[in-house]
């Protein structure tokens, strides 16, 4: 399967220059030909079959470069899920310029949470997808009524908190790794608060048993000392999501740490120095994650019975699955 990608950009209306532009990289199933456009410019046409395709928008961790998620984008696009990775350098907090998933902190306080989206990147990304679907290599190839959001770390938390069809009616569901819905005391929430998130769509929450970053970050939520690495992810599943339709999952992956989801990992940015050593093969861990994500999207969200079976078999038979709960 040939996978190709191209770049694009989107303006964020309320953001101030120079931090008002998101840069996109869109991965898609492609078909090599001998056209002059391909030879001259490297523009490869989309594969002709099976379109329109669902779309996954992936929200990155803070200061994690887009290249670290290319492995997943290639896997998703190769299975027929067009995937959008993006980079947005912005000022998340006063004086803190970072590579951000696009978090709107003003909507993430005790008095504002739940009243409006906290993911300021999503409207601009959807507008860009509408434009991309109207012309060019992916003209009429995108199913804009079947969009899935995913994310890692802070980007995963942004995905969890915005998986809401009242705000974004084109959403089908959400997948995350190393992300939870705990509320930061720095934003005014009481110690050990968990945010309620929209129960109207399915979720796949994945956690790593060796996640040192989440454990070391527990002070943000009022803990006096480091917590269990997966505790708040499990509590997000059990306490924050009031959904009982058999399509929402918590999966703990044996031996995975916080940055097992990234490849390659850039240790010059982000907080890799907090992580614990992973156990086992990172390649096997990522392969397990990709299988779970693809079969969750195509099976649970899009109704492919064979993919539902793949998800179940992976849960039952893969030795990397340390724990699974469904509701």
C-alpha positions as a printed NumPy array, in Angstrom:
array([[  0.   ,   0.   ,   0.   ],
       [  1.429,   3.372,  -1.046],
       [  0.938,   6.202,   1.44 ],
       [  1.741,   9.775,   0.531],
       [  1.331,  13.101,   2.294],
       [  1.186,  16.767,   1.451],
       [  1.388,  19.994,   3.425],
       [ -1.145,  22.753,   3.956],
       [ -1.833,  25.586,   6.372],
       [ -4.767,  27.157,   8.169],
       [ -5.284,  30.485,   9.91 ],
       [ -6.83 ,  30.642,  13.378],
       [ -9.094,  33.675,  13.402],
       [ -8.802,  34.77 ,  17.016],
       [ -5.073,  34.047,  17.387],
       [ -2.524,  36.844,  17.205],
       [  0.392,  36.904,  14.775],
       [  2.887,  35.394,  14.546],
       [  1.159,  32.533,  16.396],
       [ -1.946,  32.393,  14.206],
       [ -1.064,  29.667,  11.685],
       [ -1.419,  25.889,  11.898],
       [  0.698,  23.773,   9.549],
       [ -0.888,  20.506,   8.42 ],
       [  0.514,  17.28 ,   7.008],
       [ -2.194,  15.11 ,   5.456],
       [ -1.49 ,  11.402,   4.88 ],
       [ -3.623,   9.523,   2.337],
       [ -3.797,   6.248,   0.343],
       [ -2.052,   6.919,  -2.961],
       [ -1.516,   5.311,  -6.341],
       [  1.75 ,   5.929,  -8.18 ],
       [  1.467,   6.721, -11.896],
       [  3.728,   8.101, -14.613],
       [  2.151,  11.548, -14.869],
       [  4.295,  14.604, -15.43 ],
       [  2.847,  16.188, -12.265],
       [  4.163,  13.275, -10.224],
       [  7.555,  13.253, -11.936],
       [  7.989,  17.026, -11.806],
       [  6.405,  17.973,  -8.465],
       [  6.04 ,  14.716,  -6.565],
       [  2.248,  15.03 ,  -6.514],
       [  0.851,  11.495,  -6.376],
       [ -2.875,  10.907,  -7.041],
       [ -5.125,   9.376,  -4.411],
       [ -6.042,   5.732,  -4.749],
       [ -9.196,   5.4  ,  -6.797],
       [-11.019,   2.774,  -4.739],
       [-12.821,   2.889,  -1.404],
       [-13.273,   6.647,  -1.237],
       [-14.601,   8.758,   0.356],
       [-12.412,   7.963,   3.331],
       [-12.94 ,   8.706,   7.021],
       [-10.515,  11.21 ,   8.522],
       [ -8.516,  11.099,  11.739],
       [ -7.302,  14.38 ,  13.228],
       [ -4.441,  13.659,  15.623],
       [ -3.703,  16.134,  18.42 ],
       [ -0.038,  16.089,  19.497],
       [  1.495,  16.258,  22.939],
       [  2.972,  19.573,  24.018],
       [  6.36 ,  20.134,  22.34 ],
       [  6.231,  16.779,  20.542],
       [  7.109,  17.261,  16.843],
       [  4.771,  16.032,  14.135],
       [  7.385,  13.588,  12.843],
       [  7.067,  11.548,  16.032],
       [  3.536,  10.527,  15.022],
       [  4.259,   9.788,  11.361],
       [  4.451,   6.044,  12.111],
       [  0.792,   6.08 ,  13.189],
       [ -0.349,   8.327,  10.343],
       [  1.191,   5.918,   7.824],
       [ -0.552,   2.947,   9.465],
       [ -3.928,   4.71 ,   9.477],
       [ -3.654,   6.008,   5.92 ],
       [ -2.541,   2.59 ,   4.71 ],
       [ -5.747,   1.149,   6.136],
       [ -7.922,   3.757,   4.377],
       [ -8.164,   6.436,   7.082],
       [ -6.868,   9.811,   5.897],
       [ -4.869,  11.265,   8.78 ],
       [ -4.067,  14.862,   9.665],
       [ -1.019,  15.713,  11.742],
       [ -0.414,  19.353,  12.568],
       [  1.969,  21.802,  14.182],
       [  0.843,  24.951,  15.943],
       [  3.404,  27.08 ,  17.731],
       [  1.493,  29.292,  20.129],
       [  1.503,  30.906,  23.541],
       [ -0.482,  28.463,  25.65 ],
       [  0.214,  30.397,  28.846],
       [  1.699,  33.889,  29.272],
       [  5.37 ,  33.686,  28.38 ],
       [  5.221,  29.965,  27.45 ],
       [  5.682,  29.507,  23.705],
       [  5.327,  25.888,  22.704],
       [  4.334,  23.409,  20.039],
       [  0.736,  22.998,  21.148],
       [ -2.269,  20.778,  20.402],
       [ -4.282,  24.017,  20.604],
       [ -5.826,  24.379,  24.048],
       [ -8.164,  27.243,  24.946],
       [ -7.441,  27.744,  28.647],
       [-10.079,  30.437,  29.096],
       [-12.707,  27.716,  28.549],
       [-11.   ,  25.349,  30.982],
       [-11.772,  26.942,  34.352],
       [-14.357,  26.019,  37.012],
       [-16.704,  28.767,  35.794],
       [-16.322,  28.148,  32.042],
       [-15.718,  24.425,  31.521],
       [-18.481,  22.805,  29.488],
       [-19.746,  26.052,  28.008],
       [-17.52 ,  26.033,  24.892],
       [-14.817,  23.93 ,  23.231],
       [-11.347,  23.91 ,  24.746],
       [ -9.657,  22.837,  21.479],
       [ -9.11 ,  26.003,  19.475],
       [ -7.373,  24.112,  16.662],
       [-10.363,  21.989,  15.628],
       [-12.528,  24.609,  13.866],
       [ -9.59 ,  25.778,  11.747],
       [ -8.608,  22.198,  10.91 ],
       [-12.139,  21.318,   9.831],
       [-12.321,  24.414,   7.607],
       [ -9.033,  23.356,   6.009],
       [-10.427,  19.857,   5.371],
       [-13.494,  21.353,   3.678],
       [-11.202,  23.317,   1.367],
       [ -8.942,  20.308,   0.707],
       [-12.008,  18.202,  -0.163],
       [-13.184,  20.784,  -2.697],
       [-10.154,  20.597,  -4.982],
       [ -6.736,  19.078,  -5.495],
       [ -5.437,  15.574,  -4.906],
       [ -8.164,  14.712,  -2.349],
       [-11.108,  16.34 ,  -4.099],
       [-14.303,  14.566,  -2.997],
       [-12.221,  11.848,  -1.332],
       [-12.948,  12.8  ,   2.293],
       [-15.992,  11.752,   4.289],
       [-16.368,  14.896,   6.381],
       [-19.242,  13.358,   8.32 ],
       [-16.887,  10.653,   9.653],
       [-14.067,  12.419,  11.477],
       [-12.302,  10.907,  14.459],
       [-10.102,  12.808,  16.89 ],
       [ -7.143,  11.212,  18.583],
       [ -4.346,  12.456,  20.737],
       [ -1.331,  11.792,  22.913],
       [ -0.616,  13.308,  26.326],
       [ -1.935,  16.908,  26.451],
       [ -3.309,  16.441,  22.938],
       [ -5.146,  13.361,  24.128],
       [ -6.69 ,  15.309,  26.987],
       [ -7.798,  17.98 ,  24.496],
       [ -9.366,  15.241,  22.36 ],
       [-11.185,  13.748,  25.359],
       [-12.604,  17.094,  26.447],
       [-13.827,  17.981,  22.943],
       [-15.329,  14.713,  21.709],
       [-18.691,  16.443,  21.666],
       [-21.091,  16.347,  18.677],
       [-22.97 ,  19.371,  20.009],
       [-19.839,  21.404,  19.296],
       [-18.501,  19.381,  16.372],
       [-21.345,  17.445,  14.676],
       [-18.944,  15.758,  12.261],
       [-17.256,  13.708,  14.992],
       [-17.603,   9.916,  15.289],
       [-15.477,   9.203,  18.353],
       [-12.135,   9.552,  20.082],
       [ -8.956,   7.556,  20.794],
       [ -6.152,   8.581,  23.141],
       [ -2.914,   7.402,  24.678],
       [ -1.47 ,   8.671,  27.983],
       [ -4.289,  11.172,  28.496],
       [ -6.913,  11.802,  31.161],
       [ -9.584,  14.259,  32.282],
       [ -8.145,  15.334,  35.641],
       [ -8.606,  19.044,  36.418],
       [ -5.571,  21.187,  37.148],
       [ -5.509,  23.017,  40.482],
       [ -3.558,  25.79 ,  38.714],
       [ -6.765,  26.607,  36.822],
       [ -8.77 ,  26.873,  40.038],
       [-10.161,  23.366,  40.475],
       [-10.203,  21.61 ,  43.837],
       [ -7.643,  18.916,  44.609],
       [ -8.261,  15.572,  42.911],
       [-11.079,  16.825,  40.658],
       [-12.106,  14.871,  37.569],
       [-13.883,  16.611,  34.695],
       [-17.055,  15.132,  33.22 ],
       [-16.759,  14.607,  29.474],
       [-19.422,  14.192,  26.821],
       [-20.976,  10.685,  26.881],
       [-22.557,  10.945,  23.421],
       [-19.752,   9.255,  21.44 ],
       [-17.424,   6.244,  21.966],
       [-13.906,   6.378,  23.414],
       [-10.751,   4.275,  23.348],
       [ -8.433,   5.209,  26.22 ],
       [ -5.012,   3.549,  26.183],
       [ -2.486,   3.724,  29.01 ],
       [  1.054,   2.477,  29.527],
       [  2.   ,   0.577,  32.654],
       [  5.396,   2.359,  32.718],
       [  4.195,   5.951,  32.237],
       [  6.566,   8.016,  34.35 ],
       [  5.403,  11.38 ,  32.999],
       [  1.828,  11.003,  34.234],
       [  3.093,   9.721,  37.576],
       [  5.472,  12.678,  37.986],
       [  2.798,  15.185,  36.941],
       [  0.307,  14.297,  39.66 ],
       [  1.19 ,  17.44 ,  41.653],
       [ -0.797,  19.39 ,  39.055],
       [ -3.96 ,  17.79 ,  40.409],
       [ -3.283,  18.201,  44.127],
       [ -1.248,  15.097,  44.989],
       [  1.539,  15.395,  47.536],
       [  3.593,  12.704,  45.801],
       [  3.762,  10.869,  42.493],
       [  0.719,   8.724,  41.732],
       [  0.25 ,   5.41 ,  39.971],
       [  0.994,   5.919,  36.272],
       [ -2.427,   4.834,  34.992],
       [ -4.683,   5.831,  37.906],
       [ -6.196,   8.993,  36.436],
       [ -6.656,   7.394,  33.028],
       [ -8.603,   4.554,  34.65 ],
       [-10.632,   7.103,  36.628],
       [-11.385,   9.019,  33.437],
       [-12.895,   5.824,  32.058],
       [-14.835,   4.954,  35.219],
       [-15.772,   8.405,  36.591],
       [-15.671,  10.97 ,  33.775],
       [-17.499,   9.079,  31.006],
       [-21.109,   8.259,  31.79 ],
       [-21.632,   5.925,  28.826],
       [-22.804,   2.305,  28.92 ],
       [-23.206,   1.189,  25.3  ],
       [-20.465,  -1.396,  24.974],
       [-18.302,   0.822,  22.76 ],
       [-16.032,   2.629,  25.221],
       [-12.777,   0.977,  26.255],
       [ -9.879,   1.312,  28.67 ],
       [ -6.751,  -0.647,  27.711],
       [ -3.528,  -0.841,  29.735],
       [ -0.508,  -1.841,  27.658],
       [  2.167,  -3.805,  29.48 ],
       [  5.63 ,  -2.241,  29.452],
       [  4.693,   0.936,  27.549],
       [  5.875,   4.285,  28.869],
       [  4.628,   7.798,  28.1  ],
       [  6.695,   8.18 ,  24.943],
       [  6.236,   4.658,  23.592],
       [  3.646,   6.324,  21.36 ],
       [  6.316,   8.435,  19.623],
       [  8.884,   7.295,  17.072],
       [ 11.409,   8.725,  16.696],
       [ 11.481,  10.545,  20.021],
       [ 13.093,  13.978,  20.212],
       [ 14.556,  14.319,  23.698],
       [ 15.474,  17.996,  23.211],
       [ 11.856,  19.085,  23.718],
       [  9.036,  17.816,  25.895],
       [  9.51 ,  16.024,  29.226],
       [ 11.06 ,  12.709,  28.278],
       [ 13.439,  13.025,  31.24 ],
       [ 10.486,  12.223,  33.547],
       [  9.6  ,   8.963,  31.856],
       [ 10.331,   5.476,  33.173],
       [ 12.167,   2.919,  31.081],
       [  9.863,   0.902,  28.871],
       [  9.857,  -2.88 ,  29.048],
       [  9.838,  -5.112,  25.996],
       [  9.876,  -4.107,  22.342],
       [  8.743,  -0.598,  21.387],
       [  8.035,  -1.891,  17.87 ],
       [  5.672,  -4.523,  19.272],
       [  4.033,  -1.948,  21.536],
       [  3.38 ,   0.443,  18.657],
       [  2.103,  -2.404,  16.471],
       [ -0.389,  -3.339,  19.203],
       [ -1.496,   0.291,  19.556],
       [ -1.98 ,   0.701,  15.812],
       [ -4.047,  -2.492,  15.585],
       [ -6.268,  -1.356,  18.453],
       [ -6.768,   2.123,  16.992],
       [ -7.511,   0.978,  13.433],
       [ -9.882,  -1.791,  14.512],
       [-11.614,   0.555,  16.987],
       [-12.158,   3.191,  14.293],
       [-13.224,   0.857,  11.496],
       [-15.088,  -1.576,  13.724],
       [-16.59 ,   0.291,  16.657],
       [-17.066,   3.675,  14.99 ],
       [-17.717,   2.713,  11.365],
       [-19.437,  -0.651,  11.801],
       [-17.038,  -3.106,  10.112],
       [-17.773,  -6.443,  11.808],
       [-14.464,  -8.002,  10.748],
       [-12.586,  -5.124,  12.391],
       [-14.684,  -5.503,  15.543],
       [-13.513,  -9.103,  15.614],
       [ -9.898,  -7.99 ,  15.163],
       [-10.237,  -5.644,  18.129],
       [-11.64 ,  -8.403,  20.323],
       [ -8.974, -10.9  ,  19.258],
       [ -6.22 ,  -8.396,  19.985],
       [ -7.631,  -7.735,  23.444],
       [ -7.943, -11.455,  24.168],
       [ -4.738, -12.781,  22.63 ],
       [ -2.023, -10.111,  22.629],
       [  0.237, -10.564,  25.654],
       [  0.87 ,  -6.826,  25.79 ],
       [ -2.709,  -6.247,  26.948],
       [ -2.33 ,  -6.019,  30.724],
       [ -5.887,  -4.883,  31.427],
       [ -9.101,  -4.125,  29.538],
       [-12.458,  -2.742,  30.576],
       [-15.463,  -2.004,  28.37 ],
       [-18.724,  -0.209,  29.02 ]])
